[in-house]
CSV table of C-alpha atoms in Angstrom, one decimal:
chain,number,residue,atom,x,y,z
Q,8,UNK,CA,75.6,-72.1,7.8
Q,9,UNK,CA,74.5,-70.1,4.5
Q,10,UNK,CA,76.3,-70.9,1.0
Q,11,UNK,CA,76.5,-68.3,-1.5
Q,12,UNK,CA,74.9,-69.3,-5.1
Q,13,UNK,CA,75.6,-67.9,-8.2
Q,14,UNK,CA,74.0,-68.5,-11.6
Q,15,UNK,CA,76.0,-67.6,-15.0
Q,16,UNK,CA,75.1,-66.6,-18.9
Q,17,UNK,CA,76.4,-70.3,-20.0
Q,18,UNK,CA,73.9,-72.2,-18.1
Q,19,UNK,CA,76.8,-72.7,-15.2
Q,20,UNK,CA,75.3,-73.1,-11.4
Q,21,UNK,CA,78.1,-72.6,-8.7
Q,22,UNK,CA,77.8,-72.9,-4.8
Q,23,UNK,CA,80.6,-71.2,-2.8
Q,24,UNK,CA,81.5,-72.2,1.4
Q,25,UNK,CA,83.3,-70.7,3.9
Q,26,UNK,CA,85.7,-68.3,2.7
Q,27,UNK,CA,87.0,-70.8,-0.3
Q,28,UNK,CA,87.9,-69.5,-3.7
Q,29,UNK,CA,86.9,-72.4,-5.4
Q,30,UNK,CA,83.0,-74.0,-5.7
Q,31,UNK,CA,82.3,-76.1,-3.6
Q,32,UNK,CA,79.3,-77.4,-6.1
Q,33,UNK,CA,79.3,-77.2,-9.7
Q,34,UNK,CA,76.4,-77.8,-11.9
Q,35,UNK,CA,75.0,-77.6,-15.4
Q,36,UNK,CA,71.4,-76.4,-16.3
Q,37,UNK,CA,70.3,-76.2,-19.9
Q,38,UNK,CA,70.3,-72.6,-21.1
Q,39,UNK,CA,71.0,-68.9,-19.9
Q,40,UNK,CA,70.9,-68.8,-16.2
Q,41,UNK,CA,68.4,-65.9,-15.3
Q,42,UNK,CA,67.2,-66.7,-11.8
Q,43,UNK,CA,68.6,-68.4,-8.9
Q,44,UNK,CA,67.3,-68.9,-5.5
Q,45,UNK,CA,67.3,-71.5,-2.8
Q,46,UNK,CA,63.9,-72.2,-0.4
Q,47,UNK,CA,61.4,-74.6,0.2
Q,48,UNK,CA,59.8,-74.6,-3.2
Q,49,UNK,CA,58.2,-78.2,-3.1
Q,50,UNK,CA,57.2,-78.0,0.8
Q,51,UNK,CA,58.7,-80.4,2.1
Q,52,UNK,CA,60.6,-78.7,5.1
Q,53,UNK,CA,64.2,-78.7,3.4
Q,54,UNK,CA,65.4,-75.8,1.0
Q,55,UNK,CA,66.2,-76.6,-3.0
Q,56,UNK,CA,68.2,-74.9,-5.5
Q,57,UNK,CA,66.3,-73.7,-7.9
Q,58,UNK,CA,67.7,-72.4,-11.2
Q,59,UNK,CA,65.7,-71.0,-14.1
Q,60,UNK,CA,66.9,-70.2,-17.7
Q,61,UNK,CA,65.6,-66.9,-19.8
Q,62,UNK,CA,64.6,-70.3,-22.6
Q,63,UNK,CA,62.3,-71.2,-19.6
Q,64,UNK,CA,63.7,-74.0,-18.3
Q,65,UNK,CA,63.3,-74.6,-14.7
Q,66,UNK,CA,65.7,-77.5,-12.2
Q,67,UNK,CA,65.4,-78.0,-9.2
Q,68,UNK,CA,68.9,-79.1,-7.2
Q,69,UNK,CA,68.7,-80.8,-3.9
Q,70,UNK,CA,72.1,-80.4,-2.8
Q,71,UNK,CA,71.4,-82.0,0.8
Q,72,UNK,CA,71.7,-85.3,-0.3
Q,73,UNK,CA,74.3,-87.4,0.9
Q,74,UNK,CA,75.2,-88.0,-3.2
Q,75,UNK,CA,75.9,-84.7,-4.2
Q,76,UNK,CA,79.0,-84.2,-1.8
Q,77,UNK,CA,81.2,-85.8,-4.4
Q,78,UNK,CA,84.8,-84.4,-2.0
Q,79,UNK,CA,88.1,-84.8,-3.0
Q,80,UNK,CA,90.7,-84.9,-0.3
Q,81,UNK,CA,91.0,-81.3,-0.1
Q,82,UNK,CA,87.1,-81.6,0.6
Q,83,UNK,CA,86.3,-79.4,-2.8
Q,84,UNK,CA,84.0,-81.3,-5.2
Q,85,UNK,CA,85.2,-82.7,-8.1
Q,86,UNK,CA,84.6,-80.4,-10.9
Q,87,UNK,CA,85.1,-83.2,-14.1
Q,88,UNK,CA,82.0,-83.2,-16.0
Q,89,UNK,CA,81.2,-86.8,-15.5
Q,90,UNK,CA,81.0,-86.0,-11.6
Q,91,UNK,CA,78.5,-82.6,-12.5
Q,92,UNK,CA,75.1,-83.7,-11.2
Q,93,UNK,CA,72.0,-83.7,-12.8
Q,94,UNK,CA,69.2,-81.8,-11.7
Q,95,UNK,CA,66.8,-84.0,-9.7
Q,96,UNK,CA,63.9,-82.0,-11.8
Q,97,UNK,CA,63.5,-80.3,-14.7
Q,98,UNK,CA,60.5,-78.5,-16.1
Q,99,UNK,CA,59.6,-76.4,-19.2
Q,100,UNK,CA,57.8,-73.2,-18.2
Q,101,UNK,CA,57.2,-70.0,-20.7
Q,102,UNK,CA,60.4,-68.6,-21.5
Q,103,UNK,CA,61.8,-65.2,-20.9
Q,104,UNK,CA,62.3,-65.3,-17.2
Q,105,UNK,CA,63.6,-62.2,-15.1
Q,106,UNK,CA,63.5,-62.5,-11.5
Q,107,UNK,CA,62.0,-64.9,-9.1
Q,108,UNK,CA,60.8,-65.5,-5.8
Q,109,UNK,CA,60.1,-68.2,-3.5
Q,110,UNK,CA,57.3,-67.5,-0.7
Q,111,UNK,CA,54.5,-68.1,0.8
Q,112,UNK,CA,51.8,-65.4,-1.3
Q,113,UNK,CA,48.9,-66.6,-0.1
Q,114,UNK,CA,49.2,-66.9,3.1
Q,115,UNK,CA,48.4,-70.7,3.4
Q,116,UNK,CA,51.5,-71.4,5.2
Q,117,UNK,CA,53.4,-73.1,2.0
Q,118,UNK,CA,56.0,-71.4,-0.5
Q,119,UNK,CA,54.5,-70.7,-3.8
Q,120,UNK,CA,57.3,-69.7,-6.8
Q,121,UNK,CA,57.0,-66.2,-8.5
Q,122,UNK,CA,58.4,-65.7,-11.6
Q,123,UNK,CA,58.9,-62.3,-13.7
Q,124,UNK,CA,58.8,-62.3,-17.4
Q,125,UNK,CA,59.9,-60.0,-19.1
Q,126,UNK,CA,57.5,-59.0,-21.2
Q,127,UNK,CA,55.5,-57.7,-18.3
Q,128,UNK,CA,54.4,-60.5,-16.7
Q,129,UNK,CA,53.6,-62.3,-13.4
Q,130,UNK,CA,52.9,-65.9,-13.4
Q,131,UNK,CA,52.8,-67.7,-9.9
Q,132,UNK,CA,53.3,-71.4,-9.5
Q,133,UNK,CA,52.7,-74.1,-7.2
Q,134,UNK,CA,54.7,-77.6,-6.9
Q,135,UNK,CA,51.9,-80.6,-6.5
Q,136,UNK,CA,53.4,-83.5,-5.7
Q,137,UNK,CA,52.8,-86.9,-7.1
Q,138,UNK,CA,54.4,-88.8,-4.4
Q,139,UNK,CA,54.4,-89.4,-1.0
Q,140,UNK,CA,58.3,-90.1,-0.4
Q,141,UNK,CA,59.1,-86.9,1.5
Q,142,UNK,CA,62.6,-87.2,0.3
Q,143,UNK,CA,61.7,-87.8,-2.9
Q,144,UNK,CA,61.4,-85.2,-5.5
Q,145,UNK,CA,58.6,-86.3,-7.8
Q,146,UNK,CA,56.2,-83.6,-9.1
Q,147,UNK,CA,55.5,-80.8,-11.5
Q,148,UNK,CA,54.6,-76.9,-11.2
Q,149,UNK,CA,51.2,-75.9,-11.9
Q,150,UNK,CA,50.3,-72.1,-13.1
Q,151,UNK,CA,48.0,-70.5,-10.5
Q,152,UNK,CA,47.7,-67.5,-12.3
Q,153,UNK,CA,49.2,-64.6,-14.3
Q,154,UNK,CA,48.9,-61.0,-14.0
Q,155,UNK,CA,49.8,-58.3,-16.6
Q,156,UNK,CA,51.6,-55.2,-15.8
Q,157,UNK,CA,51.6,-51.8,-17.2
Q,158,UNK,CA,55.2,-51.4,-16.8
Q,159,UNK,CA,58.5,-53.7,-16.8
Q,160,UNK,CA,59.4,-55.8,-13.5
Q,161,UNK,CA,62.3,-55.3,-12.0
Q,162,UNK,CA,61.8,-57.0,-8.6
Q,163,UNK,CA,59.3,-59.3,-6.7
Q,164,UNK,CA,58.7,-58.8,-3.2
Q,165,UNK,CA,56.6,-59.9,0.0
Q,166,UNK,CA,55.2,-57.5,2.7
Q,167,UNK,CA,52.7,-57.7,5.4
Q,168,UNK,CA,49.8,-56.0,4.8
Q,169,UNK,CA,47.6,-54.2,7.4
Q,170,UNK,CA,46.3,-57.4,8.7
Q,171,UNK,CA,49.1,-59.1,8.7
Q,172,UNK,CA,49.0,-61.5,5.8
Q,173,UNK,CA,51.3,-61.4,3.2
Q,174,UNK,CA,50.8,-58.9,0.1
Q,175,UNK,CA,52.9,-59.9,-3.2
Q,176,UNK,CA,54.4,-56.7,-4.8
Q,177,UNK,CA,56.5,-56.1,-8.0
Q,178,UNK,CA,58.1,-52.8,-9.0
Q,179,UNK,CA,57.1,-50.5,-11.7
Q,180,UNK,CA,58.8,-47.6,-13.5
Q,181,UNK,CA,58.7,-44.0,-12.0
Q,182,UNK,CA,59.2,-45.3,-8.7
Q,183,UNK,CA,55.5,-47.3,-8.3
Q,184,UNK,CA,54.7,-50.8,-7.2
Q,185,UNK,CA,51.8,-52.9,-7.7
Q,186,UNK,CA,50.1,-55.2,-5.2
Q,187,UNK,CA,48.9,-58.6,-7.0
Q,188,UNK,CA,46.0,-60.4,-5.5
Q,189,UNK,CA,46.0,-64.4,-5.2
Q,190,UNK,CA,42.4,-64.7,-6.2
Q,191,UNK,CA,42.8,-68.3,-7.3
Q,192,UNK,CA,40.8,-69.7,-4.5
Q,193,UNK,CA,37.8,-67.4,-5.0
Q,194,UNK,CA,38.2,-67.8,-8.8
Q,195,UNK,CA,38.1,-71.8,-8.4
Q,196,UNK,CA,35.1,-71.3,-6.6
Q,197,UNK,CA,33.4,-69.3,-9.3
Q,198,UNK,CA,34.1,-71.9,-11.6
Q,199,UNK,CA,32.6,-74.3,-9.8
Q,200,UNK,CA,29.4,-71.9,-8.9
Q,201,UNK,CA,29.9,-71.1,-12.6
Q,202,UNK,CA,29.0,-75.1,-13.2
Q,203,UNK,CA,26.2,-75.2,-11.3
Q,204,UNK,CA,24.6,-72.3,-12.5
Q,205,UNK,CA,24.0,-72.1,-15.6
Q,206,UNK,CA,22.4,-68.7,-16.1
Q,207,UNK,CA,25.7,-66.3,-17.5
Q,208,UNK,CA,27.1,-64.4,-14.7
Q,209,UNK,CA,26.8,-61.0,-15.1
Q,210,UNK,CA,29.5,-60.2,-12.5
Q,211,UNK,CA,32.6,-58.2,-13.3
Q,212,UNK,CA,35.8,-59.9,-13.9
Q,213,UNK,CA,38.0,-59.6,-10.2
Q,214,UNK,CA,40.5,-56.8,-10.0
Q,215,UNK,CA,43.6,-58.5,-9.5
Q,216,UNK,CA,46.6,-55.6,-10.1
Q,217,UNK,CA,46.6,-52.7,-7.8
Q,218,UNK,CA,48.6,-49.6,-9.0
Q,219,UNK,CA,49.9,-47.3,-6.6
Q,220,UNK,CA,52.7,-44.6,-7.3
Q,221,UNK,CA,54.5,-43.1,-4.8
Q,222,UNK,CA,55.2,-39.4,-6.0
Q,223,UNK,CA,52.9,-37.3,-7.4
Q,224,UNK,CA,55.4,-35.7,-9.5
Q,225,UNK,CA,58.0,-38.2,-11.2
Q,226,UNK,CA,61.3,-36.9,-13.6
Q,227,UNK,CA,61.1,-39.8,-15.3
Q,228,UNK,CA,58.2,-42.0,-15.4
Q,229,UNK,CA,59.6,-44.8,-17.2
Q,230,UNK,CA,63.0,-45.2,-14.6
Q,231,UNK,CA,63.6,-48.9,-13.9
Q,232,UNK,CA,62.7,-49.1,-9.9
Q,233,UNK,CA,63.9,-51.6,-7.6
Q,234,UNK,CA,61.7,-52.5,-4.7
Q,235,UNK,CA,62.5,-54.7,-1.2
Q,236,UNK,CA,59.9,-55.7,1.7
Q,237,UNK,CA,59.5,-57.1,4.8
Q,238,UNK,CA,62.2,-55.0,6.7
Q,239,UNK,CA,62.9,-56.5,9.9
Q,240,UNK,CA,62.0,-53.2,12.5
Q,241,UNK,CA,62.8,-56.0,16.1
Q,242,UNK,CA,60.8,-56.8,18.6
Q,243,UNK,CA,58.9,-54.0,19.2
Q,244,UNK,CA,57.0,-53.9,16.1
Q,245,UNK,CA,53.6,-54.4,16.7
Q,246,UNK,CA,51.4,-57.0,14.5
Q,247,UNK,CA,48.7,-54.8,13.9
Q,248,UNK,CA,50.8,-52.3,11.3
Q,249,UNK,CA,51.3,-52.5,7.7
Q,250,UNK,CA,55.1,-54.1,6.8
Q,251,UNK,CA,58.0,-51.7,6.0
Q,252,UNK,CA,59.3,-51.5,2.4
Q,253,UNK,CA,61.6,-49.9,0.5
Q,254,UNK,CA,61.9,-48.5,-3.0
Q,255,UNK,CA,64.7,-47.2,-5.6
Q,256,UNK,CA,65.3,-46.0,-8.7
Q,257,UNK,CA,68.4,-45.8,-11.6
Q,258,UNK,CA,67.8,-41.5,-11.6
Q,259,UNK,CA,68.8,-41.9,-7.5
Q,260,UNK,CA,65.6,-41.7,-5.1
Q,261,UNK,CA,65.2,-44.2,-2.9
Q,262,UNK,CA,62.3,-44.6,0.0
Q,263,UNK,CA,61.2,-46.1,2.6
Q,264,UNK,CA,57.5,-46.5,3.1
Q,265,UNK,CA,55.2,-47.9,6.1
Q,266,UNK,CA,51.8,-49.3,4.4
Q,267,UNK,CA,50.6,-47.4,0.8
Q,268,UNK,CA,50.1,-44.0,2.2
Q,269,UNK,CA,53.0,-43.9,4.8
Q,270,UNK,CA,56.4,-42.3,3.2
Q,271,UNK,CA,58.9,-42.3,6.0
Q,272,UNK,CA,61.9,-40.9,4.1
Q,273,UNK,CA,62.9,-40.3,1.1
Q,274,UNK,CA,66.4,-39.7,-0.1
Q,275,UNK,CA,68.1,-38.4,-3.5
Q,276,UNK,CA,71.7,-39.4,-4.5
Q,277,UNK,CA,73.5,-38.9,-7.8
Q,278,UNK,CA,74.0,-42.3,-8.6
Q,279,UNK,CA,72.6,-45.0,-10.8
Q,280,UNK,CA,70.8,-47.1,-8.2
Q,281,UNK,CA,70.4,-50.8,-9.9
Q,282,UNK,CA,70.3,-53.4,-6.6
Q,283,UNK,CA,68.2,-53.1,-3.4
Q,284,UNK,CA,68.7,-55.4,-0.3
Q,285,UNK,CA,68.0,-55.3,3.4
Q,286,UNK,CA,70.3,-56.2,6.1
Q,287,UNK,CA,71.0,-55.3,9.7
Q,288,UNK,CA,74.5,-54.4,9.9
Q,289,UNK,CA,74.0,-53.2,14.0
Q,290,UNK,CA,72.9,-56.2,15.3
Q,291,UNK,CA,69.8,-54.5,17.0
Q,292,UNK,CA,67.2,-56.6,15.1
Q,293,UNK,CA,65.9,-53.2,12.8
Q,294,UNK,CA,67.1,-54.4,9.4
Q,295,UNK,CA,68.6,-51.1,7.1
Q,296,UNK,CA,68.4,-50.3,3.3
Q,297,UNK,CA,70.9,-51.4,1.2
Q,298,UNK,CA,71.7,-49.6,-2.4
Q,299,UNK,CA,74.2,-50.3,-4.9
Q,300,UNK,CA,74.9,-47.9,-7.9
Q,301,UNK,CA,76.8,-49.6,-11.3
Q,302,UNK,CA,80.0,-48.1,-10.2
Q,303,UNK,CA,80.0,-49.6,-6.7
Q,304,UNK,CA,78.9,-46.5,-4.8
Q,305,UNK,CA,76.7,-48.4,-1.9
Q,306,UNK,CA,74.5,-46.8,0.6
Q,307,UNK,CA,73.6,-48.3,3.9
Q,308,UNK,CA,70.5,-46.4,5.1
Q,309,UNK,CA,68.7,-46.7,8.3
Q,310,UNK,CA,64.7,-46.3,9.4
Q,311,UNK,CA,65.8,-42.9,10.8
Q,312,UNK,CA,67.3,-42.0,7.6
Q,313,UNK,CA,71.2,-41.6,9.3
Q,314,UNK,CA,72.9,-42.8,5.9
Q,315,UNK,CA,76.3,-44.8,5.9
Q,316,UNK,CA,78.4,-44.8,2.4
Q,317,UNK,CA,80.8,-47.6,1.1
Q,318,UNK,CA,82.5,-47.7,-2.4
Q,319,UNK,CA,83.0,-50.5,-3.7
Q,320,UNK,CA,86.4,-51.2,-5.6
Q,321,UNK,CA,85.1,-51.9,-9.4
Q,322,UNK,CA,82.2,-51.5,-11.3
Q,323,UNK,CA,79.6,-53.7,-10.4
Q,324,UNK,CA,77.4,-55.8,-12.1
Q,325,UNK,CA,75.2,-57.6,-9.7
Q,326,UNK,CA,75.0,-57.2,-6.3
Q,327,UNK,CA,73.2,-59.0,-3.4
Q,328,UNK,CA,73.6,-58.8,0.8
Q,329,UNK,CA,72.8,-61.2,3.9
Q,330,UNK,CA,73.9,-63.4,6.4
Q,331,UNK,CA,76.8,-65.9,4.5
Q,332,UNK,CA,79.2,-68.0,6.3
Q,333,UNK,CA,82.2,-66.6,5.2
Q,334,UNK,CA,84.9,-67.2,8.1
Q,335,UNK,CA,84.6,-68.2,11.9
Q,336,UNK,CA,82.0,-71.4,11.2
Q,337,UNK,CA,79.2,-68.7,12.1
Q,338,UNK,CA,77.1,-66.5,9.3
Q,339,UNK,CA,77.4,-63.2,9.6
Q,340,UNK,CA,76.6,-59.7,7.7
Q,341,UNK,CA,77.9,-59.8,4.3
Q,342,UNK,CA,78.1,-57.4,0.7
Q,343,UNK,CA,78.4,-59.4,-2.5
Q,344,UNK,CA,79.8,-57.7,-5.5
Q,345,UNK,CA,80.0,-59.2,-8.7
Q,346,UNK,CA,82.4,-57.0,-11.1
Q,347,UNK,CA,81.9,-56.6,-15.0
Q,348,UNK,CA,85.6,-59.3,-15.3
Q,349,UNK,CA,83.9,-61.5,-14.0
Q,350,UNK,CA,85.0,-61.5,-10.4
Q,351,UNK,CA,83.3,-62.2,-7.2
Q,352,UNK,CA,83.8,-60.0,-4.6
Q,353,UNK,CA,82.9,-60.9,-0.8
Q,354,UNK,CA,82.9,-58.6,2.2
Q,355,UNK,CA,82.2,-60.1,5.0
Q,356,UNK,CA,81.2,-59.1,8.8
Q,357,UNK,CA,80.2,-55.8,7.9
Q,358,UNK,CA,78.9,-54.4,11.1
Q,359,UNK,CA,78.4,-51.3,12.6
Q,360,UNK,CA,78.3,-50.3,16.2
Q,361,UNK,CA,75.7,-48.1,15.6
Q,362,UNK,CA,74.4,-46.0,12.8
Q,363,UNK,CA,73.6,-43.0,14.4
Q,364,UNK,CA,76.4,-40.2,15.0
Q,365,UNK,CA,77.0,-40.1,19.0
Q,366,UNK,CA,79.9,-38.0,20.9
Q,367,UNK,CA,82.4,-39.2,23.7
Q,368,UNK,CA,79.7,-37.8,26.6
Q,369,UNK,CA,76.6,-39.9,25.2
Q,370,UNK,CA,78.7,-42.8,25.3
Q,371,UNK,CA,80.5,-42.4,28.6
Q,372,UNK,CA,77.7,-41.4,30.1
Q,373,UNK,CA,76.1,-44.9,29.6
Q,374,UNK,CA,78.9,-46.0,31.6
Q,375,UNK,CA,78.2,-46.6,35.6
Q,376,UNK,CA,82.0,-46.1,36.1
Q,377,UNK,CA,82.0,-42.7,34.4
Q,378,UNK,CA,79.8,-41.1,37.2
Q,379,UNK,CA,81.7,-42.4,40.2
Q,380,UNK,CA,84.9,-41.4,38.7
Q,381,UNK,CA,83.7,-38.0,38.1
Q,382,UNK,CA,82.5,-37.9,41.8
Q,383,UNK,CA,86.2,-39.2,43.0
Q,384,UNK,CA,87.5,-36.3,40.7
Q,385,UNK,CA,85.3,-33.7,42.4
Q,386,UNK,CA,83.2,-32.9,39.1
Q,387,UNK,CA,79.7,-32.6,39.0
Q,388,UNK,CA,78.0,-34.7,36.5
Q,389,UNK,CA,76.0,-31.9,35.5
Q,390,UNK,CA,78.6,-29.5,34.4
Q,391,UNK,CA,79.1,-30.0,30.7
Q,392,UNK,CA,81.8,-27.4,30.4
Q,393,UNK,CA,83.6,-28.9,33.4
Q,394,UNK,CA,83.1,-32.8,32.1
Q,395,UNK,CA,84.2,-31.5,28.6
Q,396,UNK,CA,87.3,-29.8,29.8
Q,397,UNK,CA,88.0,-32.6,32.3
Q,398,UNK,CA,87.9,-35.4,28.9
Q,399,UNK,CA,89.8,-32.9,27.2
Q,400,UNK,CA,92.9,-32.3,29.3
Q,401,UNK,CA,92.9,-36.4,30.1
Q,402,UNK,CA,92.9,-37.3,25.9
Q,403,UNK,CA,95.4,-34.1,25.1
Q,404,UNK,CA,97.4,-33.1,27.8
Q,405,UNK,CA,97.5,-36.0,30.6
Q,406,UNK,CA,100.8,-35.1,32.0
Q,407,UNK,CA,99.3,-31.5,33.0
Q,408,UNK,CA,96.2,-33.0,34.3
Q,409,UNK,CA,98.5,-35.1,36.8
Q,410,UNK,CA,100.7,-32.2,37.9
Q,411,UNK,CA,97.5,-29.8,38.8
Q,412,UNK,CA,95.8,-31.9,40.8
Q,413,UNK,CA,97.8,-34.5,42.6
Q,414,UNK,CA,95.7,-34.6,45.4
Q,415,UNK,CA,92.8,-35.7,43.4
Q,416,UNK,CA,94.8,-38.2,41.1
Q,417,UNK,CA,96.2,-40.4,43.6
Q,418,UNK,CA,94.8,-43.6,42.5
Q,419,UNK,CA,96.4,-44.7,39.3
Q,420,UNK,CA,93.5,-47.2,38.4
Q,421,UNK,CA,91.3,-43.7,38.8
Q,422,UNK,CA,93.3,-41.7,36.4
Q,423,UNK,CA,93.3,-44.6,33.8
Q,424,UNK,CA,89.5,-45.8,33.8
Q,425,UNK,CA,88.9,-42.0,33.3
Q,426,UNK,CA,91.7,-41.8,30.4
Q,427,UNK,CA,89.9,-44.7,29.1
């Protein structure tokens, strides 16, 4: 069952269950809370809290143990500060933090950590552990690399690439992205070709920032631009194409692309778009787009492009949707809106039957019963005109329907399956 985190300006980390007002964790990190995320940041096949403050400082919170569920009666955690637990790492890392990411880059099969800066750049870490104890956290992060960016980052994101492995991508203004390459392994190698051979290399340095904009012509080429990948598209997605990702920007566009080349929509609203998510609200395993404007105005947006609007009730400061276990002991489709008094607002079990817009004939037509009613009714499936006016008289005027054809209406059951 998923817990909700949530990281504040005063170095505060809370963890909310279930459908409880109140943490049900508590704890204190040094500094302004910048980034928050759980996963499996030291490999060790059990997710971590990770915090990380804009002064840099990084902790690590392994809420899993049996020592951190300090319960009261009530089964809330005590929130005295002598009960607050300590992080069960701490690191100093270069400051000014933005967003994060944990995931696997590289494609190696473990989680590496992605932090944005914001002064433009990338660094990517990886944990190293210095002991065996799988349980036990001991360790540090070491810098892979760092890549420089033209533009400010806004968001980090994972999507396949054409092959299949995983391509790292961060945003950048005017609605472009960048792909980063890992070329640590193939620079490690140089070194140590570099070592053996001592003539200079005269090769160029490795290309390791792709730029790639998606419009040709762009209002505003410096609009902050939010970007998601990896949409789910179910089963029937085969291996051999390029992930699905989506864009969006504070001046309204947002997009959903297949690949670099591949624009499958593109849609213009006249609201300030500031968060980007991915969720599937149908329950058909294709994930949709999810948008949030500043004054709660949210957009639920499908692969076809059928678009599905929500309004939040405040402003909103930070937003965020997935699967949280909010009521019911089961996880289920949520929206998380954080309002600019400091409230957190939770809706939970959004789901939609469908996104697309049907009619009453589509849907009873799926229905076995519908055609063997009709039959019993004398009505041939085929006639729209007569099917339409047959649903029409049994919604509006029932009571006429029964006293024109009594011979055909005998069978009560009949005339109710047919209502219904």
């Amino acid at each position: 069952l998923n817990e909700l985190v949530v990281g504040d300006t005063n170095g505060k980390l809370y963890v909310y269950k279930n459908d409880d007002s109140k943490p049900w964790a508590v704890r204190s990190c040094q500094g302004m809370l910048t980034c928050v995320g759980v996963g499996d940041v030291c490999n060790k096949g059990k997710n971590l809290v990770v915090a990380v403050s804009a002064e840099g400082w990084f902790h690590l919170f392994d809420l899993t143990s049996p020592t951190s569920k300090h319960s009261d009666a009530s089964g809330h955690h005590e929130l005295a500060a002598a009960e607050e637990q300590k992080p069960v790492f701490k690191q100093h890392i270069p400051a000014n933090t933005k967003v994060m990411l944990i995931s696997d880059i590289d494609g190696d099969g473990k989680c590496e950590l992605v932090v944005g800066y914001t002064d433009r750049v990338v660094r990517a870490f990886r944990w190293e552990d210095l002991s065996e104890n799988s349980d036990h956290v001991s360790g540090q992060l070491l810098l892979l690399k760092k890549w420089l960016l033209e533009g400010q980052v806004d968001s980090l994101s994972v999507n396949p690439g054409p092959d299949g492995s995983p391509e790292m991508m961060v945003s950048q203004p005017g609605c472009g992205y960048a792909i980063l390459l890992c070329t640590w392994d193939s620079e490690q190698q140089a070194t140590t070709e570099g070592r053996d051979n001592s003539a200079p290399s005269s090769e160029a340095p490795i290309r390791d920032v792709i730029l790639h904009q998606t419009s040709g012509r762009i209002h505003n080429k410096n609009v902050s631009t939010h970007l998601i990948g990896s949409i789910g598209r179910g089963c029937s997605s085969e291996n051999s194409r390029s992930g699905l990702f989506a864009l969006c920007t504070l001046d309204g566009t947002l997009k959903l692309m297949e690949g670099a080349d591949k624009l499958l929509w593109s849609v213009q609203v006249d609201h300030q778009l500031f968060a980007l998510e991915k969720l599937d609200v149908t329950g058909n395993g294709h994930e949709e787009v999810i948008a949030c404007a500043w004054d709660g105005q949210t957009y639920i947006i499908d692969q076809n492009r059928t678009v599905a609007r929500f309004q939040a009730d405040e402003n909103v400061s930070a937003f965020c949707a997935g699967l949280y276990a909010c009521k019911g002991g089961s996880n289920s489709p949520c929206l998380v809106y954080v309002s600019f008094n400091q409230k957190i607002y939770i809706y939970w079990d959004v789901q939609l039957e469908r996104m697309e817009s049907t009619n009453l004939l589509k849907i009873l037509d799926c229905d076995p019963e519908f055609g063997s009613l009709l039959q019993q009714l004398g009505v041939e499936r085929g006639d729209v005109s007569a099917v339409k006016d047959l649903i029409h008289k049994t919604l509006y005027f029932p009571e006429k329907q029964q006293q024109s054809s009594p011979s055909q209406c005998q069978d009560p059951a009949g005339t109710d399956s047919s209502a219904h």
